[in-house]
PDB file of C-alpha atoms in Angstrom:
ATOM      1  CA  UNK A  27      80.639 124.386 160.904  1.00  0.00           C
ATOM      2  CA  UNK A  28      82.600 124.276 157.662  1.00  0.00           C
ATOM      3  CA  UNK A  29      83.133 126.873 154.970  1.00  0.00           C
ATOM      4  CA  UNK A  30      80.856 126.215 152.022  1.00  0.00           C
ATOM      5  CA  UNK A  31      81.989 129.054 149.774  1.00  0.00           C
ATOM      6  CA  UNK A  32      83.268 132.588 149.712  1.00  0.00           C
ATOM      7  CA  UNK A  33      82.286 135.403 147.387  1.00  0.00           C
ATOM      8  CA  UNK A  34      84.228 138.370 146.110  1.00  0.00           C
ATOM      9  CA  UNK A  35      82.776 141.494 144.529  1.00  0.00           C
ATOM     10  CA  UNK A  36      83.380 141.616 140.798  1.00  0.00           C
ATOM     11  CA  UNK A  37      82.633 143.881 137.885  1.00  0.00           C
ATOM     12  CA  UNK A  38      79.830 142.989 135.504  1.00  0.00           C
ATOM     13  CA  UNK A  39      80.492 139.566 133.931  1.00  0.00           C
ATOM     14  CA  UNK A  40      83.472 139.186 136.304  1.00  0.00           C
ATOM     15  CA  UNK A  41      86.441 139.733 133.991  1.00  0.00           C
ATOM     16  CA  UNK A  42      88.467 139.154 137.177  1.00  0.00           C
ATOM     17  CA  UNK A  43      87.729 135.471 136.689  1.00  0.00           C
ATOM     18  CA  UNK A  44      90.158 135.436 133.773  1.00  0.00           C
ATOM     19  CA  UNK A  45      92.983 136.019 136.275  1.00  0.00           C
ATOM     20  CA  UNK A  46      91.886 132.931 138.214  1.00  0.00           C
ATOM     21  CA  UNK A  47      91.829 130.902 135.003  1.00  0.00           C
ATOM     22  CA  UNK A  48      95.275 132.176 134.017  1.00  0.00           C
ATOM     23  CA  UNK A  49      96.576 131.084 137.429  1.00  0.00           C
ATOM     24  CA  UNK A  50      95.386 127.565 136.712  1.00  0.00           C
ATOM     25  CA  UNK A  51      91.873 127.208 138.079  1.00  0.00           C
ATOM     26  CA  UNK A  52      89.233 125.329 136.109  1.00  0.00           C
ATOM     27  CA  UNK A  53      85.972 127.249 135.904  1.00  0.00           C
ATOM     28  CA  UNK A  54      82.640 125.680 136.760  1.00  0.00           C
ATOM     29  CA  UNK A  55      79.160 126.808 135.855  1.00  0.00           C
ATOM     30  CA  UNK A  56      77.887 130.266 136.680  1.00  0.00           C
ATOM     31  CA  UNK A  57      74.332 131.249 137.383  1.00  0.00           C
ATOM     32  CA  UNK A  58      71.890 134.113 137.622  1.00  0.00           C
ATOM     33  CA  UNK A  59      69.840 134.870 140.751  1.00  0.00           C
ATOM     34  CA  UNK A  60      66.361 136.016 139.619  1.00  0.00           C
ATOM     35  CA  UNK A  61      64.742 138.420 142.060  1.00  0.00           C
ATOM     36  CA  UNK A  62      68.057 139.133 143.786  1.00  0.00           C
ATOM     37  CA  UNK A  63      69.598 140.881 140.801  1.00  0.00           C
ATOM     38  CA  UNK A  64      72.994 139.193 140.961  1.00  0.00           C
ATOM     39  CA  UNK A  65      74.975 136.735 138.835  1.00  0.00           C
ATOM     40  CA  UNK A  66      78.265 134.904 139.247  1.00  0.00           C
ATOM     41  CA  UNK A  67      81.233 132.980 137.947  1.00  0.00           C
ATOM     42  CA  UNK A  68      82.325 130.018 140.102  1.00  0.00           C
ATOM     43  CA  UNK A  69      85.433 127.928 140.730  1.00  0.00           C
ATOM     44  CA  UNK A  70      84.919 124.672 142.629  1.00  0.00           C
ATOM     45  CA  UNK A  71      87.220 122.633 144.853  1.00  0.00           C
ATOM     46  CA  UNK A  72      86.585 119.392 146.685  1.00  0.00           C
ATOM     47  CA  UNK A  73      85.229 121.039 149.828  1.00  0.00           C
ATOM     48  CA  UNK A  74      84.254 124.599 148.842  1.00  0.00           C
ATOM     49  CA  UNK A  75      84.023 127.065 145.987  1.00  0.00           C
ATOM     50  CA  UNK A  76      84.926 130.637 145.071  1.00  0.00           C
ATOM     51  CA  UNK A  77      82.175 132.841 143.698  1.00  0.00           C
ATOM     52  CA  UNK A  78      82.773 136.079 141.801  1.00  0.00           C
ATOM     53  CA  UNK A  79      79.546 138.018 142.306  1.00  0.00           C
ATOM     54  CA  UNK A  80      78.188 141.110 140.582  1.00  0.00           C
ATOM     55  CA  UNK A  81      74.976 143.101 140.182  1.00  0.00           C
ATOM     56  CA  UNK A  82      73.210 142.046 137.015  1.00  0.00           C
ATOM     57  CA  UNK A  83      69.931 143.913 137.551  1.00  0.00           C
ATOM     58  CA  UNK A  84      69.996 147.085 139.670  1.00  0.00           C
ATOM     59  CA  UNK A  85      66.223 147.175 140.128  1.00  0.00           C
ATOM     60  CA  UNK A  86      66.051 143.597 141.399  1.00  0.00           C
ATOM     61  CA  UNK A  87      69.019 144.152 143.722  1.00  0.00           C
ATOM     62  CA  UNK A  88      67.252 147.188 145.213  1.00  0.00           C
ATOM     63  CA  UNK A  89      63.855 145.478 145.510  1.00  0.00           C
ATOM     64  CA  UNK A  90      62.062 145.061 148.817  1.00  0.00           C
ATOM     65  CA  UNK A  91      62.866 141.345 148.785  1.00  0.00           C
ATOM     66  CA  UNK A  92      66.608 141.690 148.162  1.00  0.00           C
ATOM     67  CA  UNK A  93      67.473 145.017 149.816  1.00  0.00           C
ATOM     68  CA  UNK A  94      67.695 143.639 153.392  1.00  0.00           C
ATOM     69  CA  UNK A  95      70.636 141.441 152.324  1.00  0.00           C
ATOM     70  CA  UNK A  96      72.651 144.632 151.628  1.00  0.00           C
ATOM     71  CA  UNK A  97      74.180 142.878 148.637  1.00  0.00           C
ATOM     72  CA  UNK A  98      73.541 145.953 146.513  1.00  0.00           C
ATOM     73  CA  UNK A  99      75.491 148.040 149.036  1.00  0.00           C
ATOM     74  CA  UNK A 100      78.401 145.585 148.956  1.00  0.00           C
ATOM     75  CA  UNK A 101      78.552 144.921 145.232  1.00  0.00           C
ATOM     76  CA  UNK A 102      78.310 148.388 143.702  1.00  0.00           C
ATOM     77  CA  UNK A 103      81.622 149.391 142.096  1.00  0.00           C
ATOM     78  CA  UNK A 104      81.705 152.557 144.221  1.00  0.00           C
ATOM     79  CA  UNK A 105      81.092 150.708 147.528  1.00  0.00           C
ATOM     80  CA  UNK A 106      84.575 151.585 148.771  1.00  0.00           C
ATOM     81  CA  UNK A 107      83.807 151.293 152.494  1.00  0.00           C
ATOM     82  CA  UNK A 108      81.908 148.019 152.249  1.00  0.00           C
ATOM     83  CA  UNK A 109      83.641 144.686 152.471  1.00  0.00           C
ATOM     84  CA  UNK A 110      83.754 143.049 149.036  1.00  0.00           C
ATOM     85  CA  UNK A 111      83.583 139.598 150.615  1.00  0.00           C
ATOM     86  CA  UNK A 112      81.057 137.098 151.859  1.00  0.00           C
ATOM     87  CA  UNK A 113      81.702 133.876 153.760  1.00  0.00           C
ATOM     88  CA  UNK A 114      79.109 131.105 153.733  1.00  0.00           C
ATOM     89  CA  UNK A 115      79.183 128.237 156.216  1.00  0.00           C
ATOM     90  CA  UNK A 116      77.441 124.878 156.194  1.00  0.00           C
ATOM     91  CA  UNK A 117      76.985 122.268 158.956  1.00  0.00           C
ATOM     92  CA  UNK A 118      79.986 120.073 159.636  1.00  0.00           C
ATOM     93  CA  UNK A 119      77.701 117.323 160.971  1.00  0.00           C
ATOM     94  CA  UNK A 120      74.027 116.451 160.818  1.00  0.00           C
ATOM     95  CA  UNK A 121      71.631 118.834 162.542  1.00  0.00           C
ATOM     96  CA  UNK A 122      74.313 121.403 163.391  1.00  0.00           C
ATOM     97  CA  UNK A 123      72.868 124.914 163.543  1.00  0.00           C
ATOM     98  CA  UNK A 124      74.562 128.265 163.063  1.00  0.00           C
ATOM     99  CA  UNK A 125      76.332 129.475 166.228  1.00  0.00           C
ATOM    100  CA  UNK A 126      75.480 133.100 165.504  1.00  0.00           C
ATOM    101  CA  UNK A 127      72.281 135.158 165.246  1.00  0.00           C
ATOM    102  CA  UNK A 128      70.769 135.179 161.788  1.00  0.00           C
ATOM    103  CA  UNK A 129      67.629 135.977 159.885  1.00  0.00           C
ATOM    104  CA  UNK A 130      65.990 133.797 157.201  1.00  0.00           C
ATOM    105  CA  UNK A 131      66.247 134.819 153.572  1.00  0.00           C
ATOM    106  CA  UNK A 132      64.279 132.773 151.048  1.00  0.00           C
ATOM    107  CA  UNK A 133      64.859 134.085 147.519  1.00  0.00           C
ATOM    108  CA  UNK A 134      62.759 132.704 144.692  1.00  0.00           C
ATOM    109  CA  UNK A 135      65.715 131.083 142.937  1.00  0.00           C
ATOM    110  CA  UNK A 136      66.406 128.624 145.761  1.00  0.00           C
ATOM    111  CA  UNK A 137      64.964 125.101 145.618  1.00  0.00           C
ATOM    112  CA  UNK A 138      61.793 124.606 147.692  1.00  0.00           C
ATOM    113  CA  UNK A 139      62.551 124.195 151.372  1.00  0.00           C
ATOM    114  CA  UNK A 140      65.961 125.863 151.245  1.00  0.00           C
ATOM    115  CA  UNK A 141      66.655 129.033 153.204  1.00  0.00           C
ATOM    116  CA  UNK A 142      69.758 131.169 153.594  1.00  0.00           C
ATOM    117  CA  UNK A 143      70.514 132.232 157.149  1.00  0.00           C
ATOM    118  CA  UNK A 144      72.118 135.677 157.004  1.00  0.00           C
ATOM    119  CA  UNK A 145      74.109 136.935 159.969  1.00  0.00           C
ATOM    120  CA  UNK A 146      72.323 139.659 161.913  1.00  0.00           C
ATOM    121  CA  UNK A 147      73.643 143.125 162.754  1.00  0.00           C
ATOM    122  CA  UNK A 148      76.779 142.870 160.633  1.00  0.00           C
ATOM    123  CA  UNK A 149      78.369 146.208 159.632  1.00  0.00           C
ATOM    124  CA  UNK A 150      79.174 146.681 155.965  1.00  0.00           C
ATOM    125  CA  UNK A 151      82.865 146.944 156.821  1.00  0.00           C
ATOM    126  CA  UNK A 152      82.808 143.234 157.681  1.00  0.00           C
ATOM    127  CA  UNK A 153      82.229 140.405 155.207  1.00  0.00           C
ATOM    128  CA  UNK A 154      78.686 139.148 154.840  1.00  0.00           C
ATOM    129  CA  UNK A 155      78.385 136.048 157.059  1.00  0.00           C
ATOM    130  CA  UNK A 156      75.751 133.461 156.168  1.00  0.00           C
ATOM    131  CA  UNK A 157      74.801 129.822 156.688  1.00  0.00           C
ATOM    132  CA  UNK A 158      73.290 127.176 154.393  1.00  0.00           C
ATOM    133  CA  UNK A 159      71.895 124.349 156.489  1.00  0.00           C
ATOM    134  CA  UNK A 160      71.262 122.098 153.453  1.00  0.00           C
ATOM    135  CA  UNK A 161      74.595 122.644 151.677  1.00  0.00           C
ATOM    136  CA  UNK A 162      77.078 119.830 151.045  1.00  0.00           C
ATOM    137  CA  UNK A 163      80.631 119.522 149.743  1.00  0.00           C
ATOM    138  CA  UNK A 164      81.087 119.946 145.980  1.00  0.00           C
ATOM    139  CA  UNK A 165      82.729 116.511 145.777  1.00  0.00           C
ATOM    140  CA  UNK A 166      79.579 114.984 147.276  1.00  0.00           C
ATOM    141  CA  UNK A 167      77.385 116.177 144.393  1.00  0.00           C
ATOM    142  CA  UNK A 168      75.779 113.490 142.198  1.00  0.00           C
ATOM    143  CA  UNK A 169      77.823 112.640 139.119  1.00  0.00           C
ATOM    144  CA  UNK A 170      75.397 114.417 136.802  1.00  0.00           C
ATOM    145  CA  UNK A 171      75.743 117.656 138.746  1.00  0.00           C
ATOM    146  CA  UNK A 172      79.455 117.441 139.560  1.00  0.00           C
ATOM    147  CA  UNK A 173      81.435 120.574 138.789  1.00  0.00           C
ATOM    148  CA  UNK A 174      85.066 120.549 137.547  1.00  0.00           C
ATOM    149  CA  UNK A 175      87.213 119.844 140.603  1.00  0.00           C
ATOM    150  CA  UNK A 176      90.634 119.193 139.065  1.00  0.00           C
ATOM    151  CA  UNK A 177      92.779 122.272 138.488  1.00  0.00           C
ATOM    152  CA  UNK A 178      96.010 122.698 136.511  1.00  0.00           C
ATOM    153  CA  UNK A 179      97.344 124.638 139.529  1.00  0.00           C
ATOM    154  CA  UNK A 180      96.868 121.506 141.651  1.00  0.00           C
ATOM    155  CA  UNK A 181      94.622 123.013 144.335  1.00  0.00           C
ATOM    156  CA  UNK A 182      92.344 120.476 146.038  1.00  0.00           C
ATOM    157  CA  UNK A 183      90.827 121.680 149.324  1.00  0.00           C
ATOM    158  CA  UNK A 184      90.341 125.058 150.969  1.00  0.00           C
ATOM    159  CA  UNK A 185      91.973 124.859 154.402  1.00  0.00           C
ATOM    160  CA  UNK A 186      92.100 128.455 155.634  1.00  0.00           C
ATOM    161  CA  UNK A 187      90.474 131.853 155.188  1.00  0.00           C
ATOM    162  CA  UNK A 188      91.849 135.143 156.512  1.00  0.00           C
ATOM    163  CA  UNK A 189      90.254 138.539 156.014  1.00  0.00           C
ATOM    164  CA  UNK A 190      91.272 142.059 156.904  1.00  0.00           C
ATOM    165  CA  UNK A 191      88.654 144.534 158.125  1.00  0.00           C
ATOM    166  CA  UNK A 192      89.465 148.260 158.160  1.00  0.00           C
ATOM    167  CA  UNK A 193      89.212 150.212 161.403  1.00  0.00           C
ATOM    168  CA  UNK A 194      89.175 148.993 164.972  1.00  0.00           C
ATOM    169  CA  UNK A 195      85.457 148.698 165.740  1.00  0.00           C
ATOM    170  CA  UNK A 196      84.261 145.739 167.791  1.00  0.00           C
ATOM    171  CA  UNK A 197      83.494 142.736 165.647  1.00  0.00           C
ATOM    172  CA  UNK A 198      79.940 141.453 165.212  1.00  0.00           C
ATOM    173  CA  UNK A 199      78.651 138.273 166.836  1.00  0.00           C
ATOM    174  CA  UNK A 200      78.781 136.395 163.494  1.00  0.00           C
ATOM    175  CA  UNK A 201      82.392 137.501 162.978  1.00  0.00           C
ATOM    176  CA  UNK A 202      83.354 136.287 166.451  1.00  0.00           C
ATOM    177  CA  UNK A 203      81.612 132.977 165.775  1.00  0.00           C
ATOM    178  CA  UNK A 204      83.567 132.655 162.522  1.00  0.00           C
ATOM    179  CA  UNK A 205      86.804 133.077 164.483  1.00  0.00           C
ATOM    180  CA  UNK A 206      85.670 130.609 167.147  1.00  0.00           C
ATOM    181  CA  UNK A 207      84.958 128.038 164.432  1.00  0.00           C
ATOM    182  CA  UNK A 208      88.671 127.887 163.666  1.00  0.00           C
ATOM    183  CA  UNK A 209      87.887 128.305 159.957  1.00  0.00           C
ATOM    184  CA  UNK A 210      88.440 132.060 159.657  1.00  0.00           C
ATOM    185  CA  UNK A 211      91.057 134.501 160.924  1.00  0.00           C
ATOM    186  CA  UNK A 212      90.245 138.216 161.046  1.00  0.00           C
ATOM    187  CA  UNK A 213      92.729 141.072 161.230  1.00  0.00           C
ATOM    188  CA  UNK A 214      91.693 144.692 161.705  1.00  0.00           C
ATOM    189  CA  UNK A 215      93.187 148.016 160.743  1.00  0.00           C
ATOM    190  CA  UNK A 216      94.151 147.458 157.116  1.00  0.00           C
ATOM    191  CA  UNK A 217      92.497 147.634 153.700  1.00  0.00           C
ATOM    192  CA  UNK A 218      89.962 145.005 152.664  1.00  0.00           C
ATOM    193  CA  UNK A 219      91.937 141.881 151.852  1.00  0.00           C
ATOM    194  CA  UNK A 220      91.368 138.130 151.734  1.00  0.00           C
ATOM    195  CA  UNK A 221      93.871 135.299 151.891  1.00  0.00           C
ATOM    196  CA  UNK A 222      92.840 131.741 151.039  1.00  0.00           C
ATOM    197  CA  UNK A 223      95.016 128.774 151.923  1.00  0.00           C
ATOM    198  CA  UNK A 224      94.666 125.505 150.032  1.00  0.00           C
ATOM    199  CA  UNK A 225      95.969 122.114 151.123  1.00  0.00           C
ATOM    200  CA  UNK A 226      97.658 123.586 154.184  1.00  0.00           C
ATOM    201  CA  UNK A 227      99.968 125.678 151.992  1.00  0.00           C
ATOM    202  CA  UNK A 228     102.074 122.562 151.388  1.00  0.00           C
ATOM    203  CA  UNK A 229     104.178 123.986 148.526  1.00  0.00           C
ATOM    204  CA  UNK A 230     105.005 127.211 150.359  1.00  0.00           C
ATOM    205  CA  UNK A 231     103.969 129.236 147.305  1.00  0.00           C
ATOM    206  CA  UNK A 232     101.455 132.044 146.922  1.00  0.00           C
ATOM    207  CA  UNK A 233      99.832 134.098 144.186  1.00  0.00           C
ATOM    208  CA  UNK A 234      98.666 137.701 144.643  1.00  0.00           C
ATOM    209  CA  UNK A 235      95.733 138.683 142.411  1.00  0.00           C
ATOM    210  CA  UNK A 236      95.927 142.417 143.130  1.00  0.00           C
ATOM    211  CA  UNK A 237      94.936 144.718 141.548  1.00  0.00           C
ATOM    212  CA  UNK A 238      92.333 142.531 139.779  1.00  0.00           C
ATOM    213  CA  UNK A 239      91.076 141.178 143.114  1.00  0.00           C
ATOM    214  CA  UNK A 240      92.019 141.915 146.754  1.00  0.00           C
ATOM    215  CA  UNK A 241      92.981 138.256 147.067  1.00  0.00           C
ATOM    216  CA  UNK A 242      96.055 136.161 147.809  1.00  0.00           C
ATOM    217  CA  UNK A 243      96.078 132.390 147.431  1.00  0.00           C
ATOM    218  CA  UNK A 244      98.576 130.321 149.425  1.00  0.00           C
ATOM    219  CA  UNK A 245      99.045 126.748 148.241  1.00  0.00           C
TER     220      UNK A 245
END
């Protein structure tokens, strides 16, 4: 399986996205998730995208339909113990299925026939792990739906994701599957942190977005 996108918790309207733009990332379209109570700003690359996600409607986020996702628990500004991250995978080849236990989530905003597989029994201290069986690379989108993929900073493809999970509890089955995929590295015992590597880190440079975001980009 391949990484489709990652999300990071943001404040309302994601002012943190301005730091990504100042770094040299071109912003794509954002959207609202009716019934789920969330909204986003997005930054697309050839093979994945970054999503800054926030709660737009508290009532929708706490509704019976959306509550099982625990997004409200992750995205509240005071959710200090919860991981502010989510990692979404997609199949790397036709008919590949998720190698971890999941449950089907079918929010109203998705196109007909599309379902999100959400990793089961994942503690809030870990990122949210999920799987989109119908997802494809951003650079495979039809021309009329293509997002901006060229960035002044020169980043092209996401090639590595590393996250830090506080504490030393045993990792969930989805987290272990993420490690086994070779796409994600997980360290334990430190504060919530994410490191994204683009293009194999070919320039040897990095940019730390703290304190705006618990994020480092290597490129």
